[in-house]
Amino acid sequence: MKKRTPTHRMSEDEFINSATSHTLLPTASASTSTSETKTQGRKRTYKAISVSLTDSHVDAIDDIIVLAARNGLVRITRSDIIKLAIDGLADNTEAQLLALLKKN
């Protein structure tokens, strides 16, 4: 998270609720001639959500993370695993997806 300079002294609740994971764009005065020549990387936007999983699902995700770490992939997160699972579901046809949903 980026450091924010408050215009007034914040209360504890204001401080907690003002936190963000959004990347701030640099201001014109903060940019230099070398940074102006560089192209900006892709802009990523994330939305934090909360999901409920059973202990067995969490354990399965953690097992995949351990497997990845044993094979040199040490920066894999639970979010990465969930995104891969969603991408895998998106590759199914509508009929396949509906069949999977009916199993639950």
PDB file of C-alpha atoms in Angstrom:
ATOM      1  CA  MET A   1       0.000   0.000   0.000  1.00  0.00           C
ATOM      2  CA  LYS A   2       1.116   3.501  -0.698  1.00  0.00           C
ATOM      3  CA  LYS A   3       1.676   6.049   2.043  1.00  0.00           C
ATOM      4  CA  ARG A   4      -1.057   8.619   2.117  1.00  0.00           C
ATOM      5  CA  THR A   5      -0.599  12.075   3.611  1.00  0.00           C
ATOM      6  CA  PRO A   6      -3.798  12.956   5.451  1.00  0.00           C
ATOM      7  CA  THR A   7      -4.979  16.537   5.574  1.00  0.00           C
ATOM      8  CA  HIS A   8      -6.168  15.979   9.123  1.00  0.00           C
ATOM      9  CA  ARG A   9      -5.379  13.583  11.946  1.00  0.00           C
ATOM     10  CA  MET A  10      -7.343  10.402  11.236  1.00  0.00           C
ATOM     11  CA  SER A  11      -9.144   8.329  13.809  1.00  0.00           C
ATOM     12  CA  GLU A  12      -8.332   4.644  14.060  1.00  0.00           C
ATOM     13  CA  ASP A  13     -11.466   3.696  12.080  1.00  0.00           C
ATOM     14  CA  GLU A  14     -10.706   6.255   9.366  1.00  0.00           C
ATOM     15  CA  PHE A  15      -7.147   4.929   9.099  1.00  0.00           C
ATOM     16  CA  ILE A  16      -8.299   1.309   8.784  1.00  0.00           C
ATOM     17  CA  ASN A  17     -11.020   2.096   6.267  1.00  0.00           C
ATOM     18  CA  SER A  18      -8.794   4.314   4.112  1.00  0.00           C
ATOM     19  CA  ALA A  19      -6.410   1.484   3.186  1.00  0.00           C
ATOM     20  CA  THR A  20      -6.391   0.531  -0.475  1.00  0.00           C
ATOM     21  CA  SER A  21      -4.509  -1.837  -2.742  1.00  0.00           C
ATOM     22  CA  HIS A  22      -5.059   0.311  -5.827  1.00  0.00           C
ATOM     23  CA  THR A  23      -1.936   1.581  -7.511  1.00  0.00           C
ATOM     24  CA  LEU A  24      -1.629   5.336  -7.611  1.00  0.00           C
ATOM     25  CA  LEU A  25      -0.606   6.922 -10.885  1.00  0.00           C
ATOM     26  CA  PRO A  26       2.449   9.180 -10.573  1.00  0.00           C
ATOM     27  CA  THR A  27       1.845  12.872 -10.732  1.00  0.00           C
ATOM     28  CA  ALA A  28       3.427  15.002 -13.451  1.00  0.00           C
ATOM     29  CA  SER A  29       5.873  16.529 -10.974  1.00  0.00           C
ATOM     30  CA  ALA A  30       6.977  13.094  -9.799  1.00  0.00           C
ATOM     31  CA  SER A  31       7.877  11.847 -13.262  1.00  0.00           C
ATOM     32  CA  THR A  32      11.348  12.285 -14.690  1.00  0.00           C
ATOM     33  CA  SER A  33      12.576  12.306 -18.248  1.00  0.00           C
ATOM     34  CA  THR A  34      13.683   8.671 -17.963  1.00  0.00           C
ATOM     35  CA  SER A  35      10.338   7.519 -16.632  1.00  0.00           C
ATOM     36  CA  GLU A  36       8.527   9.428 -19.363  1.00  0.00           C
ATOM     37  CA  THR A  37      10.290   7.379 -22.023  1.00  0.00           C
ATOM     38  CA  LYS A  38       9.340   4.092 -20.370  1.00  0.00           C
ATOM     39  CA  THR A  39       6.031   2.605 -21.300  1.00  0.00           C
ATOM     40  CA  GLN A  40       3.693   1.834 -18.468  1.00  0.00           C
ATOM     41  CA  GLY A  41       3.133  -1.831 -17.734  1.00  0.00           C
ATOM     42  CA  ARG A  42      -0.285  -3.345 -17.901  1.00  0.00           C
ATOM     43  CA  LYS A  43      -2.738  -1.897 -15.463  1.00  0.00           C
ATOM     44  CA  ARG A  44      -4.108  -4.466 -13.049  1.00  0.00           C
ATOM     45  CA  THR A  45      -7.219  -3.931 -11.065  1.00  0.00           C
ATOM     46  CA  TYR A  46      -8.283  -6.253  -8.320  1.00  0.00           C
ATOM     47  CA  LYS A  47     -11.395  -6.511  -6.259  1.00  0.00           C
ATOM     48  CA  ALA A  48     -11.073  -8.066  -2.833  1.00  0.00           C
ATOM     49  CA  ILE A  49     -13.879 -10.475  -2.055  1.00  0.00           C
ATOM     50  CA  SER A  50     -14.612 -12.910   0.714  1.00  0.00           C
ATOM     51  CA  VAL A  51     -15.518 -16.528   0.053  1.00  0.00           C
ATOM     52  CA  SER A  52     -16.382 -19.399   2.347  1.00  0.00           C
ATOM     53  CA  LEU A  53     -14.581 -22.679   1.805  1.00  0.00           C
ATOM     54  CA  THR A  54     -14.623 -25.923   3.752  1.00  0.00           C
ATOM     55  CA  ASP A  55     -11.464 -27.028   5.525  1.00  0.00           C
ATOM     56  CA  SER A  56     -10.958 -29.710   2.873  1.00  0.00           C
ATOM     57  CA  HIS A  57     -11.005 -27.078   0.100  1.00  0.00           C
ATOM     58  CA  VAL A  58      -8.510 -24.883   1.946  1.00  0.00           C
ATOM     59  CA  ASP A  59      -6.300 -27.911   2.580  1.00  0.00           C
ATOM     60  CA  ALA A  60      -6.459 -28.859  -1.109  1.00  0.00           C
ATOM     61  CA  ILE A  61      -5.418 -25.334  -2.122  1.00  0.00           C
ATOM     62  CA  ASP A  62      -2.582 -25.379   0.414  1.00  0.00           C
ATOM     63  CA  ASP A  63      -1.428 -28.780  -0.887  1.00  0.00           C
ATOM     64  CA  ILE A  64      -1.181 -27.308  -4.394  1.00  0.00           C
ATOM     65  CA  ILE A  65       0.850 -24.381  -3.033  1.00  0.00           C
ATOM     66  CA  VAL A  66       3.228 -26.794  -1.270  1.00  0.00           C
ATOM     67  CA  LEU A  67       3.588 -28.812  -4.482  1.00  0.00           C
ATOM     68  CA  ALA A  68       4.385 -25.642  -6.401  1.00  0.00           C
ATOM     69  CA  ALA A  69       6.950 -24.562  -3.774  1.00  0.00           C
ATOM     70  CA  ARG A  70       8.665 -27.955  -3.923  1.00  0.00           C
ATOM     71  CA  ASN A  71       9.066 -27.404  -7.647  1.00  0.00           C
ATOM     72  CA  GLY A  72      10.528 -23.912  -7.335  1.00  0.00           C
ATOM     73  CA  LEU A  73       7.334 -21.839  -7.678  1.00  0.00           C
ATOM     74  CA  VAL A  74       7.442 -20.020  -4.365  1.00  0.00           C
ATOM     75  CA  ARG A  75       5.214 -17.035  -5.077  1.00  0.00           C
ATOM     76  CA  ILE A  76       1.983 -18.931  -5.701  1.00  0.00           C
ATOM     77  CA  THR A  77      -0.925 -17.733  -3.578  1.00  0.00           C
ATOM     78  CA  ARG A  78      -4.380 -19.055  -2.781  1.00  0.00           C
ATOM     79  CA  SER A  79      -5.772 -16.373  -5.077  1.00  0.00           C
ATOM     80  CA  ASP A  80      -3.602 -17.695  -7.923  1.00  0.00           C
ATOM     81  CA  ILE A  81      -4.988 -21.204  -7.417  1.00  0.00           C
ATOM     82  CA  ILE A  82      -8.590 -19.981  -7.335  1.00  0.00           C
ATOM     83  CA  LYS A  83      -8.046 -17.890 -10.489  1.00  0.00           C
ATOM     84  CA  LEU A  84      -6.606 -20.939 -12.286  1.00  0.00           C
ATOM     85  CA  ALA A  85      -9.608 -23.015 -11.228  1.00  0.00           C
ATOM     86  CA  ILE A  86     -12.013 -20.373 -12.530  1.00  0.00           C
ATOM     87  CA  ASP A  87     -10.091 -20.144 -15.804  1.00  0.00           C
ATOM     88  CA  GLY A  88     -10.322 -23.931 -16.086  1.00  0.00           C
ATOM     89  CA  LEU A  89     -14.079 -23.810 -15.576  1.00  0.00           C
ATOM     90  CA  ALA A  90     -14.413 -21.081 -18.192  1.00  0.00           C
ATOM     91  CA  ASP A  91     -12.927 -23.459 -20.789  1.00  0.00           C
ATOM     92  CA  ASN A  92     -15.912 -25.815 -20.388  1.00  0.00           C
ATOM     93  CA  THR A  93     -18.915 -25.709 -22.639  1.00  0.00           C
ATOM     94  CA  GLU A  94     -22.169 -24.435 -21.206  1.00  0.00           C
ATOM     95  CA  ALA A  95     -23.502 -28.002 -20.965  1.00  0.00           C
ATOM     96  CA  GLN A  96     -20.372 -29.204 -19.150  1.00  0.00           C
ATOM     97  CA  LEU A  97     -20.520 -26.280 -16.745  1.00  0.00           C
ATOM     98  CA  LEU A  98     -24.201 -26.881 -15.994  1.00  0.00           C
ATOM     99  CA  ALA A  99     -23.495 -30.586 -15.386  1.00  0.00           C
ATOM    100  CA  LEU A 100     -20.764 -29.676 -12.898  1.00  0.00           C
ATOM    101  CA  LEU A 101     -23.001 -27.164 -11.148  1.00  0.00           C
ATOM    102  CA  LYS A 102     -25.788 -29.743 -10.811  1.00  0.00           C
ATOM    103  CA  LYS A 103     -23.374 -32.106  -8.961  1.00  0.00           C
ATOM    104  CA  ASN A 104     -23.138 -29.615  -6.098  1.00  0.00           C
TER     105      ASN A 104
END
